[in-house]
Amino acid sequence: MADLWTRTNGLTLPIGAKTARAGIRTIEFRDRPGFGEEAYEIKVAPQRILVSASSSTGLFYGAVTLWQLLPAGVVSGEIRAQTIADGPRYAWRGLMLDSARHFQSPAFVKSMIDWMAWHKLNVLHWHLTDDQGWRLEIRRYPRLTSVGSWRIPATVPGSSAPKPYGGYYTQEDVRGIVAFAATRHVQIIPEIDMPGHAQAAVAAYPELGSIDGHPPVSVSSEWGVNPYLFNLEPSTFEFLRNVLDEVLQLFPSHYVHIGGDEAVKEQWKASASVQSRAAKLGIKDAEALQTYFTQEISGYLASKGRRAVGWDEIMQPGLARDAVVMSWHGTAGARAAAIRGNDAILAPDPGLYLDHRQSPLAGEPPGRLAVLSVKDVYDFEPHDPELTPAQQQHVLGLQAELWTEHMQNEKRVEWMALPRAAALAEIGWSSQPKLWADFLRRLAPMFARYRAFNLNYADSVFGIEPDFAADSGRSGRIRVTLANLPELRDAALDADIRYTLDGSDPNAASTRYGEPLYLTAGTELRAATFLGAEQVSRTWGAQMNAVSAIRRSSNQLAPCGNAVGLLLEPASGTSRAPLAVDIMNPCWIYRNADLSQGPRISAAVVPLPFNYELGPAAAHIRVGDARSPEGELEVHVGGCDTPPVALLPLAPAAMRDGITVLPAKGLPASAGRHDVCLRFARPRLNPLWALDWAQIGE
Ligand code: ACM
């Protein structure tokens, strides 16, 4: 706590000595029996603060709360006399970090554990192996990391070869991280994913795989569900037991996660040796083979005094009673597990999947396109009234997932985690009724803490959504509207947007936004959201130009559908906006385009590497009917299935692997405003083309 105050308030409290500096004579921590494992009590009286708990964890959480009673940055403030009695609603309050798809440094993992702890989150589920990388040093099997931790990123056909991507945690790194986590009362649960998501391991040791004759395979550079499974030979189980032996030495956690998700069984079905092994074991079908697999591994862990956790696919007849089911297909798996008497964790997709973008604002970094706002997380209700009180005891808690396919760097992971992890922490800890407006108000001091720790939190919930239009009535001017998101507007707080037009940063005294602005080209508009006098969003700004009124980037256009909607990394350095694309149907709608003058349309397009493993679903991707060797961008008015009103040939773009502006075309005049649909017609799927921006008007 003294350390936290130093970091957020610049206060140095001498430990073990009386201090007058903070106006507090003593802060005492006392062991007192009778509290729950993580519960504590704080009594603030004049000149004395007493924190009581029955465990070091309870004292730790008491200290965290006490720290939070003094807002970040305050060096001389008052903590009111009060008594706080507090304890958690759920024992498991977790975050999953995927270090396989993208690798984070040990320093980052420690920093994450640190901020998790002061959110009172207590489980870091560490996803260490997957098709795209094996990230944990296993001394007995060095190829797992020398081969399995490196991949060649996917590229657009014809472009130059990229550098290998990879990295792994040495056992020394892991020991340091585990020791640090213990000081923060965070339990690290390692995940070794099996029998599926095994491509990196099979790349390192092909004999572990399920393809007869085991031809070599590389570590995957594709996202999605890959088909590589471990086989069921005794030698493979010996390998897995040896790996787990090293894992158990590194991680003292009571639980070990064994994956179990998305094991598509095609390779098992196709392999004569897997089938012959199944026959020897007397196992009839591929699903039952996974049951056998889970039983072997969970049994081994049980023999070592540990409990297996698996994704909800492990829930099959014969699942060991002590195995824990992590419910990710919604919450149904947790309910079913609790009814049959297994412990369960709520980790539902999409409700707690933090790889979704958190607002429709254009500034959101890559992720999945469907929005999961901080309010959506806050609104998630873990309590299941269908379960009896005894069954409810089996629901150990909840966990949010940071899958990192689209989080290429650590700052992005922080953005996706914060402040949604604060909403998770609150619903996992507090039994109080939810009050969204109150939570929002408390986010302002939370943001101050994030800033003090230099964390790249998302301010999306307080963000500003601008809309630009050419103003037909006042020639040359641009009509700008600014709005906050509905989840803020509906909370009825005293939130205002304030702005400036002279290039200066807005402050609490700047003009309050009310009506649409009519601005001339060249004007610099800067705006921010304020709660009372406190700025709660970062400052947003834009320089007005004629193009800003008519050009929209892909993430400002409406997708035609959202089957597999993604917000992808810009393909090259030439665009700063991520690419919004439904990879099953690359198609966008430019809403309310003024077509009365027969405007010109132009568009910039970019090829994407087709790095999605969609299995049979890939056959349903809309490719279109090309009229030329490279295909076209079709422009439709009045729906997407009408005959196109214009075709923009892709031929100039196909020569390049960066963003290309296609030659502009005129559109037929049509009175009023219309939705304009843009989609590709291609002679072949790969590369998949995406729209970078579209512009309708002069
Ligand atoms: C998962 O999302 N495959 C657990």
XYZ file of C-alpha atoms and ligand atoms in Angstrom:
702
model
C 0.000 0.000 0.000
C 2.818 2.351 0.915
C 4.311 1.440 -2.451
C 1.011 2.146 -4.259
C 0.744 5.539 -2.590
C 4.259 6.317 -3.697
C 3.421 5.363 -7.246
C 0.098 7.192 -7.587
C 0.408 10.012 -5.090
C 4.124 10.581 -4.654
C 3.768 9.954 -0.918
C 6.457 8.173 1.037
C 5.099 6.632 4.176
C 7.823 5.351 6.443
C 7.005 1.735 7.095
C 6.834 0.739 10.729
C 7.165 4.345 11.904
C 4.599 6.924 12.796
C 3.914 9.399 10.081
C 2.479 12.843 10.332
C 2.897 13.465 6.610
C -0.418 11.913 5.605
C -2.060 13.100 8.759
C -2.298 9.526 9.926
C -0.527 8.508 13.100
C -0.617 4.782 12.518
C -1.900 2.293 10.059
C -2.117 -1.073 11.706
C -2.616 -4.401 10.077
C -3.914 -7.067 12.347
C -4.658 -10.755 11.963
C -8.092 -11.470 13.318
C -9.787 -14.808 12.883
C -13.357 -15.039 11.672
C -12.982 -13.419 8.280
C -13.424 -15.233 4.972
C -10.203 -16.067 3.111
C -10.068 -12.788 1.153
C -12.282 -10.582 3.324
C -11.143 -7.635 5.421
C -12.336 -4.791 7.569
C -11.032 -1.221 7.648
C -11.746 1.099 10.546
C -10.741 4.691 9.942
C -10.750 6.729 13.128
C -9.010 10.047 13.827
C -5.265 9.359 13.912
C -5.596 5.617 13.507
C -6.514 3.256 10.758
C -6.959 -0.416 11.515
C -7.062 -3.067 8.789
C -8.104 -6.517 9.961
C -8.290 -9.843 8.175
C -7.654 -13.478 8.874
C -5.152 -13.990 6.050
C -2.391 -12.117 4.301
C -4.634 -11.982 1.219
C -7.386 -10.241 3.191
C -4.866 -7.757 4.590
C -3.573 -7.167 1.072
C -7.056 -6.352 -0.248
C -7.709 -4.162 2.761
C -4.544 -2.239 1.947
C -5.629 -1.866 -1.682
C -8.971 -0.418 -0.618
C -7.285 1.941 1.800
C -4.983 3.120 -0.996
C -8.028 3.759 -3.179
C -9.610 5.962 -0.514
C -7.042 8.595 -1.472
C -7.528 9.578 -5.121
C -4.465 9.276 -7.376
C -2.403 12.434 -7.417
C -3.676 13.701 -4.053
C -0.782 14.422 -1.700
C -2.745 16.038 1.053
C -6.268 14.785 1.371
C -8.641 13.441 3.913
C -9.809 9.934 4.426
C -13.144 10.134 6.157
C -13.735 8.265 9.377
C -15.578 5.136 8.364
C -15.798 1.378 8.690
C -15.642 -0.863 5.651
C -16.423 -4.570 5.875
C -15.780 -6.224 2.559
C -15.291 -9.583 0.908
C -15.627 -11.137 -2.515
C -18.728 -12.604 -4.094
C -16.737 -15.168 -6.116
C -13.478 -16.916 -5.352
C -12.309 -17.053 -9.011
C -11.937 -13.621 -10.592
C -9.776 -14.179 -13.608
C -8.312 -12.915 -16.802
C -6.936 -15.133 -19.537
C -3.895 -13.894 -21.410
C -3.127 -15.506 -24.773
C 0.646 -15.357 -25.160
C 0.608 -17.854 -28.044
C -0.923 -15.756 -30.812
C 1.202 -12.783 -29.850
C 4.015 -12.872 -27.363
C 4.261 -10.447 -24.456
C 7.429 -9.752 -22.504
C 7.893 -11.065 -18.944
C 7.896 -7.427 -17.778
C 4.469 -6.937 -19.329
C 3.083 -10.085 -17.709
C 4.302 -8.834 -14.321
C 2.775 -5.422 -14.934
C -0.520 -7.082 -15.787
C -0.404 -9.163 -12.603
C 0.286 -5.969 -10.677
C -2.760 -4.107 -12.011
C -4.917 -7.211 -11.750
C -4.075 -7.359 -8.063
C -5.229 -3.838 -7.332
C -8.438 -4.611 -9.218
C -8.754 -7.538 -6.761
C -8.586 -9.973 -9.671
C -6.867 -13.109 -8.458
C -6.440 -15.605 -11.326
C -4.224 -15.214 -14.369
C -5.066 -18.022 -16.770
C -2.016 -18.101 -19.006
C -2.653 -19.551 -22.480
C 0.876 -20.689 -23.337
C 0.475 -23.044 -26.279
C -1.521 -22.972 -29.474
C -1.286 -23.629 -33.201
C 0.581 -20.350 -33.684
C 3.244 -20.825 -31.037
C 4.548 -22.840 -28.086
C 5.743 -20.274 -25.562
C 7.030 -22.256 -22.565
C 10.525 -23.688 -22.310
C 10.372 -27.435 -21.646
C 13.923 -28.616 -20.965
C 13.298 -32.187 -22.033
C 11.875 -31.153 -25.411
C 13.895 -28.175 -26.700
C 12.320 -28.214 -30.164
C 9.004 -27.112 -28.629
C 10.518 -23.652 -28.404
C 13.407 -23.720 -30.899
C 10.941 -24.742 -33.624
C 7.498 -24.340 -32.049
C 7.820 -20.731 -30.916
C 8.528 -19.293 -34.376
C 6.202 -18.713 -37.291
C 6.343 -16.999 -40.659
C 3.510 -14.453 -40.769
C 1.006 -14.795 -43.593
C 1.421 -12.495 -46.577
C -0.448 -11.468 -49.656
C 0.511 -13.697 -52.616
C 3.459 -12.214 -54.470
C 4.683 -9.926 -51.690
C 8.105 -10.236 -50.103
C 8.807 -12.746 -47.322
C 8.321 -11.396 -43.790
C 10.600 -11.954 -40.812
C 9.861 -14.916 -38.526
C 7.737 -13.960 -35.514
C 8.139 -15.570 -32.115
C 9.499 -15.779 -28.609
C 9.092 -17.871 -25.494
C 9.375 -17.753 -21.724
C 12.396 -19.461 -20.224
C 11.862 -21.421 -17.034
C 13.809 -18.666 -15.304
C 11.333 -16.067 -16.634
C 8.435 -18.166 -15.408
C 9.907 -18.608 -11.938
C 10.273 -14.847 -11.667
C 6.716 -14.230 -12.817
C 5.248 -16.876 -10.500
C 7.191 -15.494 -7.531
C 5.996 -11.979 -8.332
C 2.386 -13.166 -8.651
C 2.591 -14.691 -5.170
C 3.411 -11.259 -3.744
C 0.259 -9.943 -5.436
C -1.990 -12.810 -4.305
C -2.582 -13.804 -7.920
C -2.678 -17.479 -8.836
C -1.268 -18.282 -12.282
C -3.001 -21.175 -14.012
C -0.961 -22.388 -16.992
C -2.769 -23.776 -20.021
C -1.232 -26.465 -22.209
C -3.892 -26.890 -24.892
C -4.663 -30.468 -25.972
C -5.648 -32.527 -27.935
C -6.372 -29.719 -30.431
C -4.603 -26.392 -31.001
C -1.490 -28.574 -31.173
C 0.028 -27.502 -34.487
C 3.102 -25.803 -33.002
C 3.918 -28.913 -30.945
C 3.376 -31.149 -33.979
C 5.618 -28.846 -36.036
C 8.355 -29.414 -33.451
C 7.783 -33.178 -33.032
C 5.796 -34.568 -35.986
C 5.488 -37.984 -34.342
C 3.026 -36.428 -31.857
C 0.577 -35.656 -34.662
C -2.311 -37.584 -36.115
C -1.321 -37.741 -39.760
C -0.009 -41.137 -40.800
C 3.554 -40.880 -42.075
C 3.581 -37.501 -40.293
C 4.683 -35.184 -43.083
C 6.210 -32.000 -41.653
C 4.024 -29.006 -40.924
C 5.053 -25.505 -39.878
C 3.846 -23.452 -36.963
C 0.587 -21.887 -38.116
C 0.316 -18.298 -39.283
C -3.456 -18.525 -39.680
C -6.197 -17.573 -37.237
C -9.147 -19.869 -36.676
C -9.622 -23.541 -35.902
C -6.705 -25.601 -37.197
C -7.050 -29.376 -37.599
C -3.810 -30.562 -35.888
C -4.422 -32.918 -32.977
C -2.120 -34.949 -30.765
C -2.423 -38.672 -31.430
C -3.261 -41.230 -28.735
C -0.119 -43.349 -28.753
C 1.342 -44.294 -25.346
C 4.509 -42.403 -26.367
C 2.468 -39.224 -26.856
C 0.920 -39.541 -23.412
C 4.411 -40.072 -22.050
C 5.481 -36.861 -23.778
C 2.498 -34.981 -22.306
C 3.155 -36.339 -18.812
C 6.787 -35.254 -19.099
C 5.732 -31.797 -20.237
C 3.233 -31.563 -17.386
C 5.895 -32.649 -14.892
C 7.935 -29.571 -15.820
C 4.798 -27.402 -15.798
C 3.916 -28.609 -12.296
C 7.403 -27.802 -11.071
C 7.111 -24.262 -12.390
C 3.541 -23.495 -11.374
C 2.395 -24.237 -7.818
C -1.270 -23.572 -8.732
C -3.874 -26.001 -7.519
C -5.367 -25.970 -11.033
C -3.800 -26.737 -14.420
C -5.675 -25.936 -17.638
C -5.593 -28.634 -20.295
C -7.499 -26.836 -23.056
C -9.797 -29.279 -24.786
C -11.433 -26.684 -27.030
C -12.138 -26.852 -30.749
C -10.567 -30.263 -31.331
C -12.056 -30.945 -34.759
C -11.747 -34.673 -35.249
C -11.045 -34.917 -39.004
C -7.431 -36.036 -38.533
C -8.380 -38.692 -35.979
C -11.096 -39.990 -38.281
C -8.758 -40.070 -41.280
C -5.788 -41.717 -39.549
C -5.546 -45.504 -39.740
C -3.140 -45.584 -36.793
C -5.447 -43.480 -34.582
C -8.337 -45.737 -35.592
C -6.347 -48.856 -34.795
C -5.381 -47.394 -31.425
C -9.065 -46.631 -30.796
C -9.955 -50.231 -31.658
C -7.321 -51.532 -29.206
C -8.809 -49.307 -26.523
C -12.321 -50.403 -27.443
C -13.371 -46.805 -28.165
C -16.007 -46.440 -30.847
C -16.061 -42.839 -31.984
C -13.858 -39.786 -32.168
C -15.789 -37.863 -29.501
C -15.249 -40.706 -27.060
C -11.539 -40.568 -27.916
C -11.436 -37.030 -26.555
C -13.163 -38.278 -23.392
C -10.424 -40.880 -23.044
C -7.780 -38.221 -23.669
C -9.228 -35.917 -20.995
C -9.494 -38.768 -18.498
C -5.878 -39.803 -19.028
C -4.569 -36.278 -18.500
C -6.895 -35.201 -15.697
C -6.187 -38.488 -13.950
C -2.460 -37.835 -14.190
C -2.892 -34.357 -12.723
C -5.064 -35.759 -9.931
C -2.327 -38.287 -9.128
C -0.024 -35.301 -8.595
C -2.504 -33.519 -6.348
C -3.666 -31.021 -8.974
C -7.053 -30.397 -10.580
C -7.629 -30.167 -14.327
C -9.529 -27.256 -15.821
C -10.761 -27.510 -19.404
C -12.878 -25.587 -21.872
C -16.477 -26.776 -21.907
C -15.857 -29.358 -24.665
C -14.365 -31.597 -21.944
C -17.829 -32.047 -20.491
C -18.645 -35.520 -21.693
C -19.919 -38.626 -19.947
C -17.247 -39.948 -17.643
C -15.672 -36.567 -16.888
C -13.871 -36.827 -13.555
C -15.774 -35.202 -10.700
C -12.845 -32.989 -9.735
C -12.364 -31.537 -13.259
C -13.363 -27.887 -13.623
C -15.385 -26.812 -16.661
C -14.633 -23.425 -18.184
C -17.823 -22.364 -19.944
C -17.068 -20.429 -23.123
C -20.013 -21.434 -25.340
C -22.094 -18.897 -23.449
C -22.906 -19.927 -19.899
C -24.740 -23.179 -20.671
C -21.638 -25.257 -19.947
C -21.351 -23.843 -16.438
C -24.984 -24.597 -15.725
C -24.707 -28.157 -17.039
C -21.478 -28.706 -15.097
C -22.970 -27.386 -11.859
C -26.006 -29.630 -12.271
C -23.857 -32.708 -12.737
C -21.732 -31.702 -9.762
C -18.585 -30.343 -11.425
C -17.104 -26.981 -10.549
C -17.337 -24.394 -13.307
C -16.026 -20.986 -14.373
C -18.048 -18.478 -16.409
C -15.890 -17.368 -19.329
C -18.534 -16.821 -22.024
C -18.090 -15.834 -25.629
C -19.014 -13.151 -26.523
C -20.032 -11.746 -23.111
C -16.528 -11.775 -21.589
C -14.370 -12.049 -24.713
C -12.265 -8.923 -24.675
C -10.969 -9.333 -28.228
C -14.136 -7.541 -29.362
C -13.754 -3.833 -29.979
C -15.317 -1.828 -27.201
C -17.121 0.882 -29.158
C -18.001 1.820 -32.717
C -15.606 4.796 -32.546
C -13.117 5.069 -35.408
C -10.175 5.091 -32.984
C -10.666 1.516 -31.782
C -7.687 -0.739 -32.489
C -8.032 -4.118 -34.263
C -10.211 -6.817 -32.783
C -13.459 -8.520 -33.491
C -15.936 -6.118 -35.047
C -19.027 -6.778 -32.913
C -18.916 -4.315 -30.022
C -18.518 -5.484 -26.412
C -18.596 -2.291 -24.395
C -17.500 -1.827 -20.802
C -21.233 -1.552 -20.038
C -21.859 -4.918 -21.687
C -19.257 -6.457 -19.362
C -20.694 -4.612 -16.362
C -24.188 -5.858 -17.280
C -23.070 -9.491 -17.441
C -24.881 -11.288 -14.626
C -23.023 -14.274 -13.195
C -25.837 -15.387 -10.909
C -27.882 -18.223 -12.417
C -31.298 -18.384 -10.729
C -32.036 -21.718 -12.427
C -29.478 -23.422 -10.188
C -30.207 -24.511 -6.641
C -28.070 -22.922 -3.910
C -26.030 -26.135 -3.712
C -25.466 -26.126 -7.484
C -24.563 -22.441 -7.402
C -21.705 -23.331 -5.066
C -20.127 -25.114 -8.030
C -19.812 -21.860 -9.981
C -16.430 -20.760 -8.694
C -16.443 -17.445 -10.479
C -15.855 -15.694 -13.736
C -13.128 -14.824 -16.146
C -12.618 -12.585 -19.188
C -10.470 -13.649 -22.113
C -7.752 -11.693 -23.898
C -7.271 -13.669 -27.104
C -4.510 -11.846 -28.918
C -4.842 -12.687 -32.619
C -5.536 -9.003 -33.200
C -3.490 -7.561 -30.321
C -0.079 -7.285 -31.904
C 1.558 -5.452 -29.041
C 1.340 -4.958 -25.316
C -0.198 -1.497 -25.415
C -3.076 -2.977 -27.397
C -3.566 -5.686 -24.780
C -3.868 -2.991 -22.123
C -6.367 -1.067 -24.232
C -8.556 -4.138 -24.697
C -8.314 -5.050 -21.008
C -8.884 -1.680 -19.385
C -11.351 -0.574 -18.171
C -13.368 -3.682 -19.038
C -11.345 -5.595 -16.433
C -12.582 -3.059 -13.867
C -16.183 -3.961 -14.761
C -15.288 -7.649 -14.493
C -13.612 -7.083 -11.136
C -16.651 -5.312 -9.792
C -19.180 -7.954 -10.815
C -16.856 -10.696 -9.592
C -16.248 -9.068 -6.226
C -19.283 -7.044 -5.260
C -22.672 -8.354 -4.195
C -24.170 -4.855 -4.256
C -26.895 -3.987 -6.784
C -25.413 -2.691 -10.016
C -25.582 1.057 -10.615
C -24.169 1.836 -14.036
C -24.106 5.620 -13.575
C -22.248 5.190 -10.289
C -19.740 2.835 -11.895
C -19.190 5.348 -14.704
C -18.584 8.141 -12.228
C -16.036 5.986 -10.415
C -14.223 5.310 -13.696
C -12.892 8.884 -13.623
C -10.666 8.286 -10.541
C -9.828 4.840 -11.937
C -8.543 6.475 -15.121
C -6.338 8.714 -12.966
C -4.801 5.566 -11.446
C -4.289 4.069 -14.908
C -2.492 7.241 -15.954
C -0.325 7.135 -12.835
C 0.733 3.605 -13.824
C 1.189 4.599 -17.474
C -1.416 2.050 -18.585
C -2.911 2.445 -22.043
C -6.572 2.272 -20.966
C -9.475 2.733 -23.370
C -11.432 5.939 -22.812
C -14.014 4.777 -25.367
C -16.962 4.956 -22.990
C -16.401 8.719 -22.720
C -15.355 9.064 -26.366
C -16.726 11.385 -29.010
C -18.367 10.204 -32.190
C -18.089 12.853 -34.901
C -20.144 12.983 -38.058
C -19.150 15.136 -41.021
C -21.313 16.181 -43.951
C -20.880 18.644 -46.787
C -23.318 21.457 -46.101
C -25.275 22.035 -49.253
C -26.877 25.247 -47.843
C -23.674 27.078 -46.869
C -21.211 26.519 -49.607
C -17.753 25.353 -48.646
C -18.638 24.669 -45.042
C -18.586 21.348 -43.337
C -21.364 20.391 -40.972
C -19.997 18.610 -37.902
C -22.010 16.908 -35.220
C -20.419 15.526 -32.064
C -22.031 12.956 -29.813
C -21.206 10.749 -26.877
C -22.122 7.086 -26.985
C -25.577 5.991 -25.799
C -24.173 4.209 -22.734
C -22.907 7.561 -21.472
C -25.854 9.685 -22.657
C -28.365 7.308 -21.064
C -26.586 7.413 -17.717
C -27.741 11.030 -17.312
C -24.499 12.191 -15.705
C -23.369 15.789 -16.044
C -21.286 14.871 -19.092
C -20.500 17.603 -21.614
C -18.499 17.777 -24.790
C -16.365 20.927 -24.830
C -14.431 22.111 -27.849
C -12.073 24.685 -29.294
C -11.515 25.905 -32.846
C -8.118 27.567 -32.388
C -5.935 24.493 -32.039
C -5.738 24.704 -28.255
C -6.683 21.829 -25.980
C -10.199 22.093 -24.590
C -10.646 22.550 -20.844
C -13.555 22.824 -18.439
C -14.077 26.455 -19.458
C -14.174 25.782 -23.213
C -17.375 26.160 -25.192
C -19.918 23.446 -24.503
C -21.072 21.624 -27.614
C -24.807 21.872 -28.266
C -25.827 22.323 -31.892
C -24.079 21.125 -35.077
C -21.059 23.205 -36.074
C -20.559 24.651 -39.557
C -16.823 24.925 -40.109
C -14.646 26.126 -42.948
C -11.874 24.043 -44.412
C -8.653 24.496 -42.470
C -10.334 24.864 -39.082
C -8.896 22.671 -36.376
C -11.586 21.257 -34.140
C -10.501 19.816 -30.787
C -12.965 18.338 -28.323
C -13.140 16.271 -25.157
C -15.753 14.948 -22.755
C -15.972 16.396 -19.250
C -17.768 15.146 -16.164
C -18.305 18.438 -14.399
C -14.853 20.062 -14.419
C -12.931 16.827 -14.980
C -11.792 15.805 -18.424
C -12.607 12.113 -18.799
C -11.846 11.426 -22.468
C -8.603 12.082 -24.221
C -8.681 15.072 -26.526
C -9.941 14.262 -29.979
C -9.107 16.495 -32.910
C -9.553 16.850 -36.651
C -8.538 19.383 -39.226
C -11.495 20.239 -41.461
C -11.040 19.698 -45.140
C -13.402 19.113 -48.009
C -12.518 15.433 -48.054
C -13.388 14.828 -44.370
C -17.012 15.574 -45.238
C -17.239 12.856 -47.873
C -14.534 10.248 -47.191
C -15.213 7.388 -44.809
C -12.745 4.740 -43.763
C -13.940 1.116 -43.652
C -14.563 1.334 -39.912
C -16.878 4.314 -40.516
C -18.918 2.375 -43.070
C -21.608 -0.119 -42.133
C -20.752 -3.780 -42.753
C -23.372 -5.551 -44.901
C -23.457 -8.409 -42.409
C -21.409 -9.642 -39.493
C -20.747 -13.342 -39.913
C -17.024 -13.139 -39.062
C -16.609 -9.396 -38.670
C -13.040 -8.345 -37.931
C -11.200 -5.114 -37.450
C -7.824 -5.908 -38.952
C -4.394 -4.415 -38.711
C -3.769 -1.985 -41.572
C -1.936 -3.998 -44.216
C 0.800 -1.437 -44.746
C 2.017 1.828 -43.338
C -0.045 3.900 -45.727
C -3.283 3.859 -43.746
C -3.740 4.471 -40.078
C -7.316 3.188 -39.798
C -7.738 -0.512 -39.139
C -9.698 -2.398 -41.773
C -13.251 -3.365 -40.886
C -14.210 -6.447 -42.867
C -16.575 -9.366 -42.597
C -14.308 -12.036 -44.040
C -17.313 -14.183 -44.996
C -18.781 -11.301 -47.004
C -16.445 -8.370 -47.714
C -19.130 -5.745 -48.336
C -19.725 -2.226 -46.955
C -22.523 0.356 -46.985
C -21.917 4.083 -47.303
C -25.052 5.488 -45.714
C -26.928 8.606 -46.815
C -24.790 9.554 -49.777
C -26.049 12.636 -51.634
C -26.490 11.382 -55.207
C -28.520 14.323 -56.526
C -25.650 15.782 -58.571
C -24.415 12.467 -59.970
C -21.278 12.559 -57.780
C -18.007 10.797 -58.404
C -17.050 7.787 -56.327
C -13.539 6.783 -55.480
C -12.226 4.093 -53.218
C -8.959 2.775 -51.855
C -8.534 -0.965 -51.599
C -5.989 -3.314 -50.125
C -5.347 -7.052 -50.475
C -5.313 -9.081 -47.269
C -3.404 -12.285 -46.684
C -5.956 -15.038 -46.405
C -4.845 -16.307 -43.013
C -8.092 -17.706 -41.644
C -8.610 -21.392 -41.015
C -12.364 -21.644 -41.442
C -12.645 -25.333 -42.334
C -15.681 -26.141 -44.487
C -17.162 -22.669 -43.818
C -14.568 -21.220 -46.223
C -16.699 -22.516 -49.086
C -19.382 -19.990 -48.060
C -17.224 -16.882 -48.418
C -18.766 -14.621 -51.017
C -16.341 -14.242 -53.915
C -18.700 -12.702 -56.511
C -18.731 -12.957 -60.297
C -15.757 -11.173 -61.789
C -15.985 -9.711 -65.284
C -12.236 -9.268 -65.757
C -9.066 -11.192 -64.801
C -8.571 -9.250 -61.537
C -12.214 -8.492 -60.799
C -13.938 -5.291 -59.785
C -15.328 -3.273 -56.906
C -19.081 -3.151 -57.564
C -21.173 -0.117 -56.607
C -24.865 -0.721 -55.931
C -27.668 1.645 -54.962
C -30.854 0.453 -53.264
C -29.510 -2.811 -51.840
C -26.471 -4.930 -52.637
C -28.153 -7.322 -55.056
C -29.315 -4.688 -57.551
C -27.422 -4.442 -60.873
C -24.263 -2.388 -60.206
C -24.426 1.307 -61.134
C -20.635 1.436 -61.481
C -17.657 -0.933 -61.603
C -14.188 0.069 -60.424
C -11.701 -2.410 -61.956
C -9.151 -3.856 -59.516
C -6.528 -4.202 -62.249
C -4.359 -1.258 -61.080
C -4.503 -2.474 -57.485
C -3.659 -6.080 -58.264
C -0.145 -5.055 -59.281
C 0.646 -3.872 -55.761
C 0.444 -5.221 -52.232
C -0.231 -1.891 -50.487
C -3.227 0.397 -50.589
C -4.316 1.551 -54.044
C -6.742 4.316 -54.937
C -8.895 3.052 -57.785
C -9.657 5.472 -60.645
C -12.827 7.453 -59.799
C -16.091 6.868 -61.639
C -19.256 8.960 -62.006
C -22.489 7.732 -60.465
C -25.871 8.317 -62.121
C -27.744 11.267 -60.599
C -30.594 10.301 -58.328
C -32.505 12.823 -56.208
C -31.825 12.766 -52.471
C -29.685 10.623 -50.203
C -29.140 6.903 -50.658
C -27.316 3.990 -49.124
C -24.537 2.875 -51.455
C -23.315 -0.712 -51.253
C -19.721 -1.602 -52.171
C -18.566 -5.163 -52.653
C -15.993 -7.095 -54.601
C -16.412 -9.442 -57.529
C -13.343 -11.640 -57.801
C -12.234 -14.510 -59.980
C -10.699 -16.281 -56.945
C -10.701 -15.948 -53.184
C -7.064 -15.275 -52.391
C -6.091 -12.548 -51.802
C -9.165 -11.299 -50.047
C -9.694 -7.618 -50.836
C -10.778 -5.041 -48.303
C -11.962 -1.503 -48.677
C -9.727 1.026 -46.947
C -11.979 4.022 -47.602
C -14.693 5.200 -49.937
C -15.475 8.737 -50.969
C -18.660 9.950 -52.663
C -18.752 13.572 -53.874
C -16.370 15.971 -55.576
C -11.936 -20.776 -27.245
O -12.340 -19.629 -27.486
N -11.489 -21.549 -28.218
C -11.950 -21.314 -25.904
